[in-house]
Amino acid sequence: QVQLVESGGGLVQAGGSLRLSCAASGRTASTYAIGWFRQAPGKEREFVAVISHYGYTTQYADSVKNRFTISRDKAKNTVYLQMNTLKPEDTAVYYCAAERNWNDAIQGVAYDYWGQGTQVTVSS
């Protein structure tokens, strides 16, 4: 069992930055890849980024490449999503999720555990 708790969301102006945190707990939490997803009102949930359980491999959605950075602090069992140059279209509820199989993780499917989400609102 893995528990995930997101934090760090809020309201920011376009062009600003936010850093989201995903604290993972559970005996096997460190063996899971952690992904970030987001869901805007009226839209389907979409993949944002993922990091391997070692923290050495990452993958991003094209819409956030060169603006967002995912990282992992293994000592703290926490994954971060640094979001820079935010745009109004980045407004969404952001979720972190855990998946043990890397192929599934990078395809954005079959994640086993999910956090409760944190709201990010970017004003124009």
PDB file of C-alpha atoms in Angstrom, residues 2-99:
ATOM      1  CA  VAL A   2       1.268   3.457  -0.939  1.00  0.00           C
ATOM      2  CA  GLN A   3      -0.175   6.734   0.287  1.00  0.00           C
ATOM      3  CA  LEU A   4       0.366   9.928  -1.661  1.00  0.00           C
ATOM      4  CA  VAL A   5      -0.245  13.477  -0.477  1.00  0.00           C
ATOM      5  CA  GLU A   6       0.136  16.470  -2.771  1.00  0.00           C
ATOM      6  CA  SER A   7       0.787  20.024  -1.658  1.00  0.00           C
ATOM      7  CA  GLY A   8       1.998  23.327  -3.045  1.00  0.00           C
ATOM      8  CA  GLY A   9      -0.870  24.345  -5.270  1.00  0.00           C
ATOM      9  CA  GLY A  10      -2.245  27.856  -5.333  1.00  0.00           C
ATOM     10  CA  LEU A  11      -2.988  30.950  -7.382  1.00  0.00           C
ATOM     11  CA  VAL A  12      -0.237  32.490  -9.486  1.00  0.00           C
ATOM     12  CA  GLN A  13      -0.046  34.994 -12.298  1.00  0.00           C
ATOM     13  CA  ALA A  14       0.886  33.961 -15.807  1.00  0.00           C
ATOM     14  CA  GLY A  15       4.652  33.723 -16.138  1.00  0.00           C
ATOM     15  CA  GLY A  16       5.066  32.806 -12.489  1.00  0.00           C
ATOM     16  CA  SER A  17       6.256  29.623 -10.811  1.00  0.00           C
ATOM     17  CA  LEU A  18       5.001  27.046  -8.350  1.00  0.00           C
ATOM     18  CA  ARG A  19       6.515  23.899  -6.894  1.00  0.00           C
ATOM     19  CA  LEU A  20       4.259  20.969  -6.141  1.00  0.00           C
ATOM     20  CA  SER A  21       5.231  18.235  -3.718  1.00  0.00           C
ATOM     21  CA  CYS A  22       4.084  14.637  -3.560  1.00  0.00           C
ATOM     22  CA  ALA A  23       4.914  12.926  -0.287  1.00  0.00           C
ATOM     23  CA  ALA A  24       4.862   9.146  -0.588  1.00  0.00           C
ATOM     24  CA  SER A  25       4.568   6.782   2.355  1.00  0.00           C
ATOM     25  CA  GLY A  26       4.320   3.055   2.729  1.00  0.00           C
ATOM     26  CA  ARG A  27       6.858   0.282   2.991  1.00  0.00           C
ATOM     27  CA  THR A  28       7.264  -0.098  -0.778  1.00  0.00           C
ATOM     28  CA  ALA A  29       6.781   3.522  -1.843  1.00  0.00           C
ATOM     29  CA  SER A  30      10.399   3.923  -2.938  1.00  0.00           C
ATOM     30  CA  THR A  31      10.008   1.127  -5.506  1.00  0.00           C
ATOM     31  CA  TYR A  32       7.379   2.977  -7.523  1.00  0.00           C
ATOM     32  CA  ALA A  33       7.673   5.406 -10.378  1.00  0.00           C
ATOM     33  CA  ILE A  34       5.778   8.592  -9.583  1.00  0.00           C
ATOM     34  CA  GLY A  35       3.810  10.493 -12.186  1.00  0.00           C
ATOM     35  CA  TRP A  36       2.044  13.836 -12.227  1.00  0.00           C
ATOM     36  CA  PHE A  37      -1.267  14.255 -13.985  1.00  0.00           C
ATOM     37  CA  ARG A  38      -3.691  17.144 -14.263  1.00  0.00           C
ATOM     38  CA  GLN A  39      -7.362  17.618 -14.969  1.00  0.00           C
ATOM     39  CA  ALA A  40      -8.901  20.899 -16.014  1.00  0.00           C
ATOM     40  CA  PRO A  41     -12.653  21.559 -15.711  1.00  0.00           C
ATOM     41  CA  GLY A  42     -14.546  19.807 -18.483  1.00  0.00           C
ATOM     42  CA  LYS A  43     -11.442  18.033 -19.754  1.00  0.00           C
ATOM     43  CA  GLU A  44     -10.024  14.574 -19.401  1.00  0.00           C
ATOM     44  CA  ARG A  45      -7.137  13.898 -17.096  1.00  0.00           C
ATOM     45  CA  GLU A  46      -3.794  14.207 -18.879  1.00  0.00           C
ATOM     46  CA  PHE A  47      -0.283  13.007 -18.202  1.00  0.00           C
ATOM     47  CA  VAL A  48       2.225  15.694 -17.230  1.00  0.00           C
ATOM     48  CA  ALA A  49       5.482  14.037 -16.186  1.00  0.00           C
ATOM     49  CA  VAL A  50       6.926  10.906 -14.605  1.00  0.00           C
ATOM     50  CA  ILE A  51      10.110   9.960 -12.790  1.00  0.00           C
ATOM     51  CA  SER A  52      11.555   6.500 -12.254  1.00  0.00           C
ATOM     52  CA  HIS A  53      11.851   4.977  -8.811  1.00  0.00           C
ATOM     53  CA  TYR A  54      15.617   5.565  -8.898  1.00  0.00           C
ATOM     54  CA  GLY A  55      15.024   9.159  -9.911  1.00  0.00           C
ATOM     55  CA  TYR A  56      17.370   9.008 -12.888  1.00  0.00           C
ATOM     56  CA  THR A  57      14.859   8.800 -15.744  1.00  0.00           C
ATOM     57  CA  THR A  58      12.113  11.282 -16.524  1.00  0.00           C
ATOM     58  CA  GLN A  59       9.567  11.909 -19.237  1.00  0.00           C
ATOM     59  CA  TYR A  60       7.354  14.905 -19.956  1.00  0.00           C
ATOM     60  CA  ALA A  61       4.291  15.802 -21.942  1.00  0.00           C
ATOM     61  CA  ASP A  62       5.152  18.040 -24.884  1.00  0.00           C
ATOM     62  CA  SER A  63       2.978  20.811 -23.444  1.00  0.00           C
ATOM     63  CA  VAL A  64       5.218  21.208 -20.376  1.00  0.00           C
ATOM     64  CA  LYS A  65       8.681  20.372 -21.730  1.00  0.00           C
ATOM     65  CA  ASN A  66      11.296  23.016 -20.921  1.00  0.00           C
ATOM     66  CA  ARG A  67       8.912  24.622 -18.407  1.00  0.00           C
ATOM     67  CA  PHE A  68       8.305  21.887 -15.812  1.00  0.00           C
ATOM     68  CA  THR A  69      10.899  19.781 -14.021  1.00  0.00           C
ATOM     69  CA  ILE A  70      10.175  16.624 -12.052  1.00  0.00           C
ATOM     70  CA  SER A  71      12.629  15.513  -9.386  1.00  0.00           C
ATOM     71  CA  ARG A  72      12.812  13.047  -6.540  1.00  0.00           C
ATOM     72  CA  ASP A  73      14.294  13.250  -3.057  1.00  0.00           C
ATOM     73  CA  LYS A  74      14.716   9.619  -2.099  1.00  0.00           C
ATOM     74  CA  ALA A  75      15.665  10.412   1.482  1.00  0.00           C
ATOM     75  CA  LYS A  76      12.393  12.263   1.975  1.00  0.00           C
ATOM     76  CA  ASN A  77      10.335   9.973  -0.270  1.00  0.00           C
ATOM     77  CA  THR A  78       9.058  13.082  -1.970  1.00  0.00           C
ATOM     78  CA  VAL A  79       8.638  13.928  -5.646  1.00  0.00           C
ATOM     79  CA  TYR A  80       8.555  17.531  -6.787  1.00  0.00           C
ATOM     80  CA  LEU A  81       7.140  19.230  -9.841  1.00  0.00           C
ATOM     81  CA  GLN A  82       8.766  22.601 -10.439  1.00  0.00           C
ATOM     82  CA  MET A  83       6.526  24.590 -12.741  1.00  0.00           C
ATOM     83  CA  ASN A  84       7.956  27.702 -14.398  1.00  0.00           C
ATOM     84  CA  THR A  85       6.587  30.130 -16.965  1.00  0.00           C
ATOM     85  CA  LEU A  86       3.063  29.109 -16.051  1.00  0.00           C
ATOM     86  CA  LYS A  87       0.245  29.753 -18.487  1.00  0.00           C
ATOM     87  CA  PRO A  88      -3.501  30.057 -17.911  1.00  0.00           C
ATOM     88  CA  GLU A  89      -3.927  26.743 -19.730  1.00  0.00           C
ATOM     89  CA  ASP A  90      -1.921  25.076 -16.959  1.00  0.00           C
ATOM     90  CA  THR A  91      -4.872  25.684 -14.616  1.00  0.00           C
ATOM     91  CA  ALA A  92      -6.054  22.323 -13.319  1.00  0.00           C
ATOM     92  CA  VAL A  93      -6.159  19.988 -10.362  1.00  0.00           C
ATOM     93  CA  TYR A  94      -2.787  18.268 -10.233  1.00  0.00           C
ATOM     94  CA  TYR A  95      -2.511  14.695  -9.012  1.00  0.00           C
ATOM     95  CA  CYS A  96       0.468  12.493  -8.298  1.00  0.00           C
ATOM     96  CA  ALA A  97       0.238   8.758  -8.774  1.00  0.00           C
ATOM     97  CA  ALA A  98       2.401   5.694  -8.263  1.00  0.00           C
ATOM     98  CA  GLU A  99       3.052   2.859 -10.697  1.00  0.00           C
TER      99      GLU A  99
END
